[in-house]
Amino acid sequence: MNETGLSSAVTGAAIGGAVSLFALALNAIIGGHRDRIARRRQEFSKAFAACVAYEEFPYIVRRRRNDAPQTERVRISSELSIIQRELAYYSAWLVTESSEVSQAYETLVANLREIAGAKIRESWLTPPINSDGDMNVPDLGLGTLKPFKEAYLLAVTRHFSLIPRPIRRLVRSRSELPWITN
């Protein structure tokens, strides 16, 4: 083989190797980005799950067993303590992720503690259940938390939007102008 043939073969192999390395690096970057997004989505959903768990405690307290009041107090307060730690953890974590999502979560948690927390306190004042018929608990009015939960979920949706934040803000601000119709 002549020098030109060898040179072009080496050049072709070098270019092919460089393209392969570039493709491999790009794949690793994209894969890592997807993994980070998947982890964030999971953490955002766990933050929401902690709120839902806290919202269940008025019912848990009302449905506590009457045959072991001290054991039930310890069990319920221990479970509630775990949820309180989760709420605090996610409140702190979200500050580092997104100010918009963090603000929505803080609003949700504040209203959750005010509304559901008041119902938890009221539930401790009701007597423990004695029968299966006592399992039915009247509506406690926790539906008032729905707008705050929806605002958090909307903030999360916006956080993961493919449309950059400045463009979303521009569109949102233009849609709020009275002379612009959609």
mmCIF file of C-alpha atoms in Angstrom:
data_model
loop_
_atom_site.group_PDB
_atom_site.id
_atom_site.type_symbol
_atom_site.label_atom_id
_atom_site.label_comp_id
_atom_site.label_asym_id
_atom_site.label_seq_id
_atom_site.Cartn_x
_atom_site.Cartn_y
_atom_site.Cartn_z
ATOM 1 C CA MET A 1 0.000 0.000 0.000
ATOM 2 C CA ASN A 2 1.314 3.450 -0.793
ATOM 3 C CA GLU A 3 1.740 6.251 1.658
ATOM 4 C CA THR A 4 -1.376 8.099 0.443
ATOM 5 C CA GLY A 5 -3.573 5.028 0.899
ATOM 6 C CA LEU A 6 -2.239 4.452 4.415
ATOM 7 C CA SER A 7 -2.604 8.097 5.273
ATOM 8 C CA SER A 8 -6.216 8.259 4.119
ATOM 9 C CA ALA A 9 -7.019 5.020 6.002
ATOM 10 C CA VAL A 10 -5.498 6.404 9.194
ATOM 11 C CA THR A 11 -7.307 9.713 8.697
ATOM 12 C CA GLY A 12 -10.604 7.904 8.078
ATOM 13 C CA ALA A 13 -10.119 5.776 11.194
ATOM 14 C CA ALA A 14 -9.200 8.829 13.260
ATOM 15 C CA ILE A 15 -12.278 10.723 12.053
ATOM 16 C CA GLY A 16 -14.482 7.693 12.687
ATOM 17 C CA GLY A 17 -13.037 7.300 16.175
ATOM 18 C CA ALA A 18 -13.526 10.999 16.919
ATOM 19 C CA VAL A 19 -17.139 10.855 15.734
ATOM 20 C CA SER A 20 -17.727 7.758 17.857
ATOM 21 C CA LEU A 21 -16.222 9.435 20.923
ATOM 22 C CA PHE A 22 -18.322 12.547 20.323
ATOM 23 C CA ALA A 23 -21.490 10.451 19.980
ATOM 24 C CA LEU A 24 -20.622 8.526 23.138
ATOM 25 C CA ALA A 25 -19.983 11.744 25.091
ATOM 26 C CA LEU A 26 -23.202 13.302 23.799
ATOM 27 C CA ASN A 27 -25.162 10.201 24.742
ATOM 28 C CA ALA A 28 -23.674 10.261 28.250
ATOM 29 C CA ILE A 29 -24.536 13.941 28.674
ATOM 30 C CA ILE A 30 -28.103 13.473 27.446
ATOM 31 C CA GLY A 31 -28.550 10.321 29.539
ATOM 32 C CA GLY A 32 -27.247 12.069 32.634
ATOM 33 C CA HIS A 33 -29.577 14.999 32.027
ATOM 34 C CA ARG A 34 -32.564 12.658 31.677
ATOM 35 C CA ASP A 35 -31.588 10.868 34.895
ATOM 36 C CA ARG A 36 -31.366 14.192 36.769
ATOM 37 C CA ILE A 37 -34.787 15.216 35.492
ATOM 38 C CA ALA A 38 -36.268 11.846 36.487
ATOM 39 C CA ARG A 39 -34.790 12.180 39.994
ATOM 40 C CA ARG A 40 -36.172 15.709 40.342
ATOM 41 C CA ARG A 41 -39.626 14.611 39.212
ATOM 42 C CA GLN A 42 -39.542 11.844 41.781
ATOM 43 C CA GLU A 43 -38.491 14.235 44.546
ATOM 44 C CA PHE A 44 -41.188 16.762 43.580
ATOM 45 C CA SER A 45 -43.767 13.977 43.772
ATOM 46 C CA LYS A 46 -42.436 12.835 47.159
ATOM 47 C CA ALA A 47 -42.794 16.402 48.423
ATOM 48 C CA PHE A 48 -46.426 16.352 47.310
ATOM 49 C CA ALA A 49 -46.942 12.911 48.872
ATOM 50 C CA ALA A 50 -45.736 14.281 52.226
ATOM 51 C CA CYS A 51 -48.452 16.946 52.025
ATOM 52 C CA VAL A 52 -51.095 14.351 51.215
ATOM 53 C CA ALA A 53 -49.897 12.195 54.119
ATOM 54 C CA TYR A 54 -50.182 15.153 56.509
ATOM 55 C CA GLU A 55 -53.671 15.852 55.182
ATOM 56 C CA GLU A 56 -54.714 12.329 56.215
ATOM 57 C CA PHE A 57 -53.901 12.816 59.896
ATOM 58 C CA PRO A 58 -57.240 14.305 60.989
ATOM 59 C CA TYR A 59 -58.793 11.031 59.825
ATOM 60 C CA ILE A 60 -56.056 8.909 61.370
ATOM 61 C CA VAL A 61 -56.518 10.628 64.727
ATOM 62 C CA ARG A 62 -60.309 10.302 64.594
ATOM 63 C CA ARG A 63 -60.027 6.617 63.764
ATOM 64 C CA ARG A 64 -57.544 5.793 66.516
ATOM 65 C CA ARG A 65 -58.187 2.718 68.604
ATOM 66 C CA ASN A 66 -59.840 3.153 71.984
ATOM 67 C CA ASP A 67 -58.352 0.064 73.655
ATOM 68 C CA ALA A 68 -54.788 1.430 73.875
ATOM 69 C CA PRO A 69 -54.917 5.232 74.045
ATOM 70 C CA GLN A 70 -51.310 5.732 75.143
ATOM 71 C CA THR A 71 -49.976 3.415 72.447
ATOM 72 C CA GLU A 72 -52.092 5.186 69.835
ATOM 73 C CA ARG A 73 -50.853 8.612 70.955
ATOM 74 C CA VAL A 74 -47.253 7.474 70.632
ATOM 75 C CA ARG A 75 -47.855 5.768 67.283
ATOM 76 C CA ILE A 76 -49.708 8.689 65.730
ATOM 77 C CA SER A 77 -47.370 11.350 67.077
ATOM 78 C CA SER A 78 -44.358 9.351 65.832
ATOM 79 C CA GLU A 79 -45.864 9.030 62.356
ATOM 80 C CA LEU A 80 -46.774 12.710 62.344
ATOM 81 C CA SER A 81 -43.248 13.621 63.386
ATOM 82 C CA ILE A 82 -41.865 11.723 60.391
ATOM 83 C CA ILE A 83 -44.202 13.615 58.053
ATOM 84 C CA GLN A 84 -43.246 16.939 59.678
ATOM 85 C CA ARG A 85 -39.568 16.169 59.014
ATOM 86 C CA GLU A 86 -40.366 15.317 55.398
ATOM 87 C CA LEU A 87 -42.248 18.609 54.954
ATOM 88 C CA ALA A 88 -39.284 20.505 56.394
ATOM 89 C CA TYR A 89 -36.805 18.588 54.244
ATOM 90 C CA TYR A 90 -38.710 19.218 51.020
ATOM 91 C CA SER A 91 -39.250 22.872 51.923
ATOM 92 C CA ALA A 92 -35.488 23.285 52.232
ATOM 93 C CA TRP A 93 -34.667 21.178 49.184
ATOM 94 C CA LEU A 94 -37.098 23.022 46.938
ATOM 95 C CA VAL A 95 -35.419 26.350 47.732
ATOM 96 C CA THR A 96 -32.334 25.006 45.969
ATOM 97 C CA GLU A 97 -34.295 23.720 42.976
ATOM 98 C CA SER A 98 -36.781 26.407 41.963
ATOM 99 C CA SER A 99 -37.997 29.598 43.587
ATOM 100 C CA GLU A 100 -41.399 29.319 41.877
ATOM 101 C CA VAL A 101 -41.958 25.722 43.001
ATOM 102 C CA SER A 102 -40.581 26.515 46.459
ATOM 103 C CA GLN A 103 -42.996 29.430 46.917
ATOM 104 C CA ALA A 104 -45.957 27.312 45.819
ATOM 105 C CA TYR A 105 -44.877 24.521 48.183
ATOM 106 C CA GLU A 106 -44.422 26.919 51.108
ATOM 107 C CA THR A 107 -47.915 28.302 50.492
ATOM 108 C CA LEU A 108 -49.308 24.775 50.335
ATOM 109 C CA VAL A 109 -47.540 23.695 53.527
ATOM 110 C CA ALA A 110 -48.566 26.856 55.410
ATOM 111 C CA ASN A 111 -52.216 26.332 54.491
ATOM 112 C CA LEU A 112 -51.930 22.618 55.152
ATOM 113 C CA ARG A 113 -50.669 23.274 58.674
ATOM 114 C CA GLU A 114 -53.318 25.903 59.281
ATOM 115 C CA ILE A 115 -56.298 23.972 57.911
ATOM 116 C CA ALA A 116 -55.381 20.306 58.407
ATOM 117 C CA GLY A 117 -53.420 21.109 61.579
ATOM 118 C CA ALA A 118 -56.539 22.656 63.110
ATOM 119 C CA LYS A 119 -58.518 19.545 62.150
ATOM 120 C CA ILE A 120 -55.863 17.326 63.726
ATOM 121 C CA ARG A 121 -56.160 19.285 66.988
ATOM 122 C CA GLU A 122 -59.964 19.009 66.839
ATOM 123 C CA SER A 123 -59.708 15.284 66.131
ATOM 124 C CA TRP A 124 -57.717 14.707 69.312
ATOM 125 C CA LEU A 125 -60.674 16.174 71.216
ATOM 126 C CA THR A 126 -63.098 13.607 69.793
ATOM 127 C CA PRO A 127 -63.355 10.255 71.548
ATOM 128 C CA PRO A 128 -61.573 7.262 69.965
ATOM 129 C CA ILE A 129 -63.710 4.968 67.846
ATOM 130 C CA ASN A 130 -65.469 1.995 69.412
ATOM 131 C CA SER A 131 -66.920 0.223 66.391
ATOM 132 C CA ASP A 132 -66.699 -0.189 62.650
ATOM 133 C CA GLY A 133 -69.619 2.208 62.272
ATOM 134 C CA ASP A 134 -67.466 4.958 63.769
ATOM 135 C CA MET A 135 -64.995 4.609 60.876
ATOM 136 C CA ASN A 136 -67.159 6.895 58.736
ATOM 137 C CA VAL A 137 -65.894 10.396 59.335
ATOM 138 C CA PRO A 138 -67.831 13.421 58.138
ATOM 139 C CA ASP A 139 -66.253 15.755 55.609
ATOM 140 C CA LEU A 140 -63.696 17.828 57.456
ATOM 141 C CA GLY A 141 -63.528 20.621 54.900
ATOM 142 C CA LEU A 142 -60.058 19.759 53.651
ATOM 143 C CA GLY A 143 -61.218 20.440 50.095
ATOM 144 C CA THR A 144 -60.211 24.056 50.719
ATOM 145 C CA LEU A 145 -56.616 22.872 50.210
ATOM 146 C CA LYS A 146 -57.279 21.923 46.578
ATOM 147 C CA PRO A 147 -56.284 25.305 45.029
ATOM 148 C CA PHE A 148 -52.968 25.239 46.904
ATOM 149 C CA LYS A 149 -52.251 21.681 45.774
ATOM 150 C CA GLU A 150 -53.104 22.611 42.195
ATOM 151 C CA ALA A 151 -50.841 25.689 42.373
ATOM 152 C CA TYR A 152 -47.929 23.518 43.499
ATOM 153 C CA LEU A 153 -48.525 20.993 40.721
ATOM 154 C CA LEU A 154 -48.777 23.796 38.164
ATOM 155 C CA ALA A 155 -45.475 25.253 39.395
ATOM 156 C CA VAL A 156 -43.853 21.830 39.026
ATOM 157 C CA THR A 157 -45.281 21.488 35.522
ATOM 158 C CA ARG A 158 -43.888 24.890 34.595
ATOM 159 C CA HIS A 159 -40.522 23.944 36.078
ATOM 160 C CA PHE A 160 -40.234 21.000 33.702
ATOM 161 C CA SER A 161 -41.633 22.860 30.697
ATOM 162 C CA LEU A 162 -39.547 22.790 27.535
ATOM 163 C CA ILE A 163 -40.435 26.440 26.920
ATOM 164 C CA PRO A 164 -37.847 28.688 28.619
ATOM 165 C CA ARG A 165 -39.063 30.671 31.624
ATOM 166 C CA PRO A 166 -38.612 34.165 30.054
ATOM 167 C CA ILE A 167 -40.820 33.174 27.113
ATOM 168 C CA ARG A 168 -43.451 31.678 29.447
ATOM 169 C CA ARG A 169 -43.440 34.896 31.484
ATOM 170 C CA LEU A 170 -43.800 37.015 28.370
ATOM 171 C CA VAL A 171 -46.737 34.959 27.104
ATOM 172 C CA ARG A 172 -48.351 34.933 30.552
ATOM 173 C CA SER A 173 -47.961 38.693 30.990
ATOM 174 C CA ARG A 174 -49.356 39.364 27.491
ATOM 175 C CA SER A 175 -52.341 37.087 28.137
ATOM 176 C CA GLU A 176 -53.171 39.078 31.274
ATOM 177 C CA LEU A 177 -53.524 42.298 29.296
ATOM 178 C CA PRO A 178 -57.224 43.149 28.810
ATOM 179 C CA TRP A 179 -56.936 44.059 25.121
ATOM 180 C CA ILE A 180 -55.230 40.811 24.117
ATOM 181 C CA THR A 181 -57.462 37.814 23.644
ATOM 182 C CA ASN A 182 -56.312 34.243 23.210
#
